[in-house]
PDB file of C-alpha atoms in Angstrom:
ATOM      1  CA  MET S 131      23.211  -6.439  -4.471  1.00  0.00           C
ATOM      2  CA  THR S 132      23.153  -2.698  -4.508  1.00  0.00           C
ATOM      3  CA  ASP S 133      26.203  -0.620  -3.753  1.00  0.00           C
ATOM      4  CA  ALA S 134      26.673   2.908  -2.393  1.00  0.00           C
ATOM      5  CA  THR S 135      26.092   4.454  -5.838  1.00  0.00           C
ATOM      6  CA  ASP S 136      22.824   2.546  -6.320  1.00  0.00           C
ATOM      7  CA  ARG S 137      21.645   3.627  -2.875  1.00  0.00           C
ATOM      8  CA  ARG S 138      22.563   7.244  -3.626  1.00  0.00           C
ATOM      9  CA  ILE S 139      20.574   7.056  -6.885  1.00  0.00           C
ATOM     10  CA  LEU S 140      17.607   5.478  -5.101  1.00  0.00           C
ATOM     11  CA  ARG S 141      17.716   8.051  -2.295  1.00  0.00           C
ATOM     12  CA  GLN S 142      17.552  10.913  -4.822  1.00  0.00           C
ATOM     13  CA  TYR S 143      14.948   9.138  -6.948  1.00  0.00           C
ATOM     14  CA  LEU S 144      12.663   8.539  -3.953  1.00  0.00           C
ATOM     15  CA  ALA S 145      13.083  12.131  -2.772  1.00  0.00           C
ATOM     16  CA  ASP S 146      11.694  13.456  -6.070  1.00  0.00           C
ATOM     17  CA  PRO S 147      10.525  10.809  -8.555  1.00  0.00           C
ATOM     18  CA  ASP S 148       9.267  13.477 -10.984  1.00  0.00           C
ATOM     19  CA  GLN S 149      12.608  15.227 -11.413  1.00  0.00           C
ATOM     20  CA  PRO S 150      14.185  15.113 -14.867  1.00  0.00           C
ATOM     21  CA  MET S 151      16.763  12.367 -15.323  1.00  0.00           C
ATOM     22  CA  THR S 152      19.453  14.965 -15.961  1.00  0.00           C
ATOM     23  CA  GLU S 153      18.837  16.442 -12.495  1.00  0.00           C
ATOM     24  CA  LEU S 154      18.667  13.002 -10.915  1.00  0.00           C
ATOM     25  CA  ALA S 155      22.033  12.073 -12.412  1.00  0.00           C
ATOM     26  CA  GLU S 156      23.549  15.339 -11.190  1.00  0.00           C
ATOM     27  CA  ARG S 157      22.133  14.990  -7.669  1.00  0.00           C
ATOM     28  CA  ALA S 158      23.276  11.364  -7.469  1.00  0.00           C
ATOM     29  CA  GLY S 159      26.746  12.330  -8.694  1.00  0.00           C
ATOM     30  CA  VAL S 160      26.769  10.097 -11.783  1.00  0.00           C
ATOM     31  CA  THR S 161      26.643  10.571 -15.523  1.00  0.00           C
ATOM     32  CA  GLN S 162      23.343  10.147 -17.352  1.00  0.00           C
ATOM     33  CA  ALA S 163      24.659   6.978 -19.005  1.00  0.00           C
ATOM     34  CA  THR S 164      25.582   5.517 -15.609  1.00  0.00           C
ATOM     35  CA  LEU S 165      22.200   6.531 -14.206  1.00  0.00           C
ATOM     36  CA  TRP S 166      20.280   4.829 -17.042  1.00  0.00           C
ATOM     37  CA  ARG S 167      22.426   1.699 -16.835  1.00  0.00           C
ATOM     38  CA  ARG S 168      22.044   1.386 -13.063  1.00  0.00           C
ATOM     39  CA  LEU S 169      18.302   2.117 -13.081  1.00  0.00           C
ATOM     40  CA  ASP S 170      17.842  -0.490 -15.798  1.00  0.00           C
ATOM     41  CA  LYS S 171      19.890  -3.025 -13.813  1.00  0.00           C
ATOM     42  CA  MET S 172      17.804  -2.329 -10.681  1.00  0.00           C
ATOM     43  CA  ARG S 173      14.583  -2.740 -12.678  1.00  0.00           C
ATOM     44  CA  GLN S 174      15.803  -6.004 -14.214  1.00  0.00           C
ATOM     45  CA  SER S 175      16.816  -7.398 -10.808  1.00  0.00           C
ATOM     46  CA  GLY S 176      13.506  -6.382  -9.198  1.00  0.00           C
ATOM     47  CA  VAL S 177      14.923  -3.748  -6.824  1.00  0.00           C
ATOM     48  CA  ILE S 178      12.771  -1.178  -8.623  1.00  0.00           C
ATOM     49  CA  ARG S 179       9.417  -2.854  -9.168  1.00  0.00           C
ATOM     50  CA  GLY S 180       7.659  -0.020 -10.937  1.00  0.00           C
ATOM     51  CA  GLN S 181       6.369   3.470 -10.411  1.00  0.00           C
ATOM     52  CA  THR S 182       3.098   4.342  -8.776  1.00  0.00           C
ATOM     53  CA  VAL S 183       0.790   7.283  -8.374  1.00  0.00           C
ATOM     54  CA  ARG S 184      -0.382   8.100  -4.857  1.00  0.00           C
ATOM     55  CA  ILE S 185      -3.880   9.532  -4.697  1.00  0.00           C
ATOM     56  CA  ASP S 186      -5.129  11.652  -1.831  1.00  0.00           C
ATOM     57  CA  TRP S 187      -8.432   9.827  -1.213  1.00  0.00           C
ATOM     58  CA  ARG S 188      -9.807  12.714   0.846  1.00  0.00           C
ATOM     59  CA  ARG S 189      -9.456  15.101  -2.083  1.00  0.00           C
ATOM     60  CA  MET S 190     -11.374  12.558  -4.163  1.00  0.00           C
ATOM     61  CA  GLY S 191     -14.310  12.724  -1.748  1.00  0.00           C
ATOM     62  CA  TYR S 192     -13.459   9.791   0.557  1.00  0.00           C
ATOM     63  CA  GLU S 193     -13.469  11.329   4.008  1.00  0.00           C
ATOM     64  CA  VAL S 194     -13.452   8.128   6.081  1.00  0.00           C
ATOM     65  CA  GLU S 195     -10.707   5.511   6.356  1.00  0.00           C
ATOM     66  CA  VAL S 196     -11.102   2.521   8.635  1.00  0.00           C
ATOM     67  CA  SER S 197      -8.553  -0.117   9.528  1.00  0.00           C
ATOM     68  CA  LEU S 198     -10.209  -3.462  10.209  1.00  0.00           C
ATOM     69  CA  ARG S 199      -8.458  -6.336  11.976  1.00  0.00           C
ATOM     70  CA  PHE S 200      -9.792  -9.861  11.596  1.00  0.00           C
ATOM     71  CA  THR S 201      -9.181 -13.193  13.235  1.00  0.00           C
ATOM     72  CA  LEU S 202     -10.542 -16.050  11.174  1.00  0.00           C
ATOM     73  CA  ASP S 203     -12.217 -19.283  12.162  1.00  0.00           C
ATOM     74  CA  LYS S 204      -9.554 -21.590  10.814  1.00  0.00           C
ATOM     75  CA  SER S 205     -11.593 -24.793  11.077  1.00  0.00           C
ATOM     76  CA  SER S 206     -12.048 -24.647   7.299  1.00  0.00           C
ATOM     77  CA  PRO S 207      -8.917 -25.357   5.261  1.00  0.00           C
ATOM     78  CA  ARG S 208     -10.012 -22.692   2.750  1.00  0.00           C
ATOM     79  CA  ALA S 209     -10.606 -19.956   5.325  1.00  0.00           C
ATOM     80  CA  PHE S 210      -7.675 -17.767   4.258  1.00  0.00           C
ATOM     81  CA  ASP S 211      -8.307 -18.214   0.529  1.00  0.00           C
ATOM     82  CA  ASP S 212     -12.069 -17.614   0.826  1.00  0.00           C
ATOM     83  CA  PHE S 213     -11.593 -14.512   2.967  1.00  0.00           C
ATOM     84  CA  THR S 214      -8.915 -13.077   0.654  1.00  0.00           C
ATOM     85  CA  GLU S 215     -11.015 -13.697  -2.437  1.00  0.00           C
ATOM     86  CA  ALA S 216     -14.092 -12.041  -0.917  1.00  0.00           C
ATOM     87  CA  ALA S 217     -12.149  -9.055   0.490  1.00  0.00           C
ATOM     88  CA  ARG S 218     -10.567  -8.397  -2.921  1.00  0.00           C
ATOM     89  CA  GLU S 219     -14.074  -8.012  -4.379  1.00  0.00           C
ATOM     90  CA  VAL S 220     -14.913  -5.027  -2.137  1.00  0.00           C
ATOM     91  CA  PRO S 221     -13.982  -1.950  -4.221  1.00  0.00           C
ATOM     92  CA  GLU S 222     -13.522   0.257  -1.156  1.00  0.00           C
ATOM     93  CA  VAL S 223     -10.864  -2.061   0.306  1.00  0.00           C
ATOM     94  CA  ILE S 224      -7.620  -0.378  -0.693  1.00  0.00           C
ATOM     95  CA  GLU S 225      -5.200  -2.608   1.218  1.00  0.00           C
ATOM     96  CA  ILE S 226      -5.172  -6.192   2.469  1.00  0.00           C
ATOM     97  CA  GLN S 227      -2.429  -7.451   4.768  1.00  0.00           C
ATOM     98  CA  THR S 228      -1.886 -10.809   6.474  1.00  0.00           C
ATOM     99  CA  PHE S 229      -0.167 -11.321   9.823  1.00  0.00           C
ATOM    100  CA  LEU S 230       1.240 -13.949  12.113  1.00  0.00           C
ATOM    101  CA  GLY S 231      -0.104 -13.770  15.651  1.00  0.00           C
ATOM    102  CA  SER S 232      -3.510 -13.042  17.107  1.00  0.00           C
ATOM    103  CA  VAL S 233      -4.649 -11.044  14.040  1.00  0.00           C
ATOM    104  CA  ASP S 234      -4.887 -12.833  10.691  1.00  0.00           C
ATOM    105  CA  PHE S 235      -5.817  -9.951   8.360  1.00  0.00           C
ATOM    106  CA  ARG S 236      -5.917  -6.167   8.271  1.00  0.00           C
ATOM    107  CA  LEU S 237      -7.986  -4.298   5.691  1.00  0.00           C
ATOM    108  CA  SER S 238      -7.928  -0.593   4.927  1.00  0.00           C
ATOM    109  CA  VAL S 239     -11.341   0.575   3.790  1.00  0.00           C
ATOM    110  CA  ILE S 240     -12.287   4.014   2.474  1.00  0.00           C
ATOM    111  CA  ALA S 241     -15.744   5.580   2.374  1.00  0.00           C
ATOM    112  CA  ARG S 242     -17.213   8.903   1.297  1.00  0.00           C
ATOM    113  CA  ASP S 243     -18.793   9.580   4.680  1.00  0.00           C
ATOM    114  CA  MET S 244     -20.185   7.765   7.731  1.00  0.00           C
ATOM    115  CA  ALA S 245     -23.402   6.755   5.958  1.00  0.00           C
ATOM    116  CA  HIS S 246     -21.381   5.226   3.137  1.00  0.00           C
ATOM    117  CA  TRP S 247     -19.138   3.463   5.692  1.00  0.00           C
ATOM    118  CA  GLN S 248     -22.182   1.970   7.415  1.00  0.00           C
ATOM    119  CA  GLN S 249     -23.478   0.726   4.064  1.00  0.00           C
ATOM    120  CA  ILE S 250     -20.125  -0.891   3.205  1.00  0.00           C
ATOM    121  CA  TYR S 251     -19.827  -2.378   6.686  1.00  0.00           C
ATOM    122  CA  ARG S 252     -23.317  -3.885   6.725  1.00  0.00           C
ATOM    123  CA  SER S 253     -23.444  -5.134   3.152  1.00  0.00           C
ATOM    124  CA  ARG S 254     -19.839  -6.087   2.390  1.00  0.00           C
ATOM    125  CA  ILE S 255     -17.703  -6.388   5.534  1.00  0.00           C
ATOM    126  CA  LEU S 256     -20.117  -8.292   7.750  1.00  0.00           C
ATOM    127  CA  THR S 257     -20.608 -10.828   4.954  1.00  0.00           C
ATOM    128  CA  LEU S 258     -16.918 -11.733   4.643  1.00  0.00           C
ATOM    129  CA  PRO S 259     -16.487 -15.486   5.199  1.00  0.00           C
ATOM    130  CA  HIS S 260     -14.897 -17.305   8.148  1.00  0.00           C
ATOM    131  CA  VAL S 261     -14.666 -14.263  10.449  1.00  0.00           C
ATOM    132  CA  GLU S 262     -14.309 -15.208  14.094  1.00  0.00           C
ATOM    133  CA  THR S 263     -13.592 -11.729  15.497  1.00  0.00           C
ATOM    134  CA  SER S 264     -13.106  -8.267  14.066  1.00  0.00           C
ATOM    135  CA  ASP S 265     -12.014  -4.896  15.355  1.00  0.00           C
ATOM    136  CA  ALA S 266     -12.387  -1.512  13.637  1.00  0.00           C
ATOM    137  CA  LEU S 267     -10.084   1.476  14.039  1.00  0.00           C
ATOM    138  CA  MET S 268     -11.095   4.737  12.378  1.00  0.00           C
ATOM    139  CA  LEU S 269      -8.218   6.824  11.035  1.00  0.00           C
ATOM    140  CA  VAL S 270      -8.099  10.313  12.498  1.00  0.00           C
ATOM    141  CA  THR S 271      -4.862  11.553  10.951  1.00  0.00           C
ATOM    142  CA  THR S 272      -1.704  10.221   9.372  1.00  0.00           C
ATOM    143  CA  VAL S 273       1.267  11.607  11.248  1.00  0.00           C
ATOM    144  CA  LYS S 274       3.939  10.095   8.997  1.00  0.00           C
ATOM    145  CA  HIS S 275       3.900   8.205   5.721  1.00  0.00           C
ATOM    146  CA  SER S 276       7.065   7.501   3.816  1.00  0.00           C
ATOM    147  CA  ASP S 277       8.044   5.128   1.075  1.00  0.00           C
ATOM    148  CA  ALA S 278      11.672   6.114   1.492  1.00  0.00           C
ATOM    149  CA  LEU S 279      14.093   3.556   2.856  1.00  0.00           C
ATOM    150  CA  PRO S 280      16.946   4.498   5.188  1.00  0.00           C
ATOM    151  CA  LEU S 281      19.479   4.303   2.335  1.00  0.00           C
TER     152      LEU S 281
END
């Protein structure tokens, strides 16, 4: 379990993951030794699972992002496994989520432009196995994105 000090460290770390450890320790109100020990403990326990780089796909030339929702034909016992395996093979799929309820899967797909999206859709998405229904939502803008927890 984390305590108030761990949460304070995490709050400061999430606010600016690139800050020097000396600044992080100061902002979190702990010594550098305490900071290192607590970060190591949180890594060992799985609270901190790693560090990532977030890429702005639009600046990399991917102007289109589509969220696809799928309901599968579950008459095959391998429907979920087959669909997951095939979706993972599509390079432009950047996120795969599963759900309980009327939607089984949600995929986030990026494309350079509408022509590229149509190519991906026709050649890769429409060929995904066991699809009963699908629904596409094109992203217009992201109003809020945060990895920060209410710590």
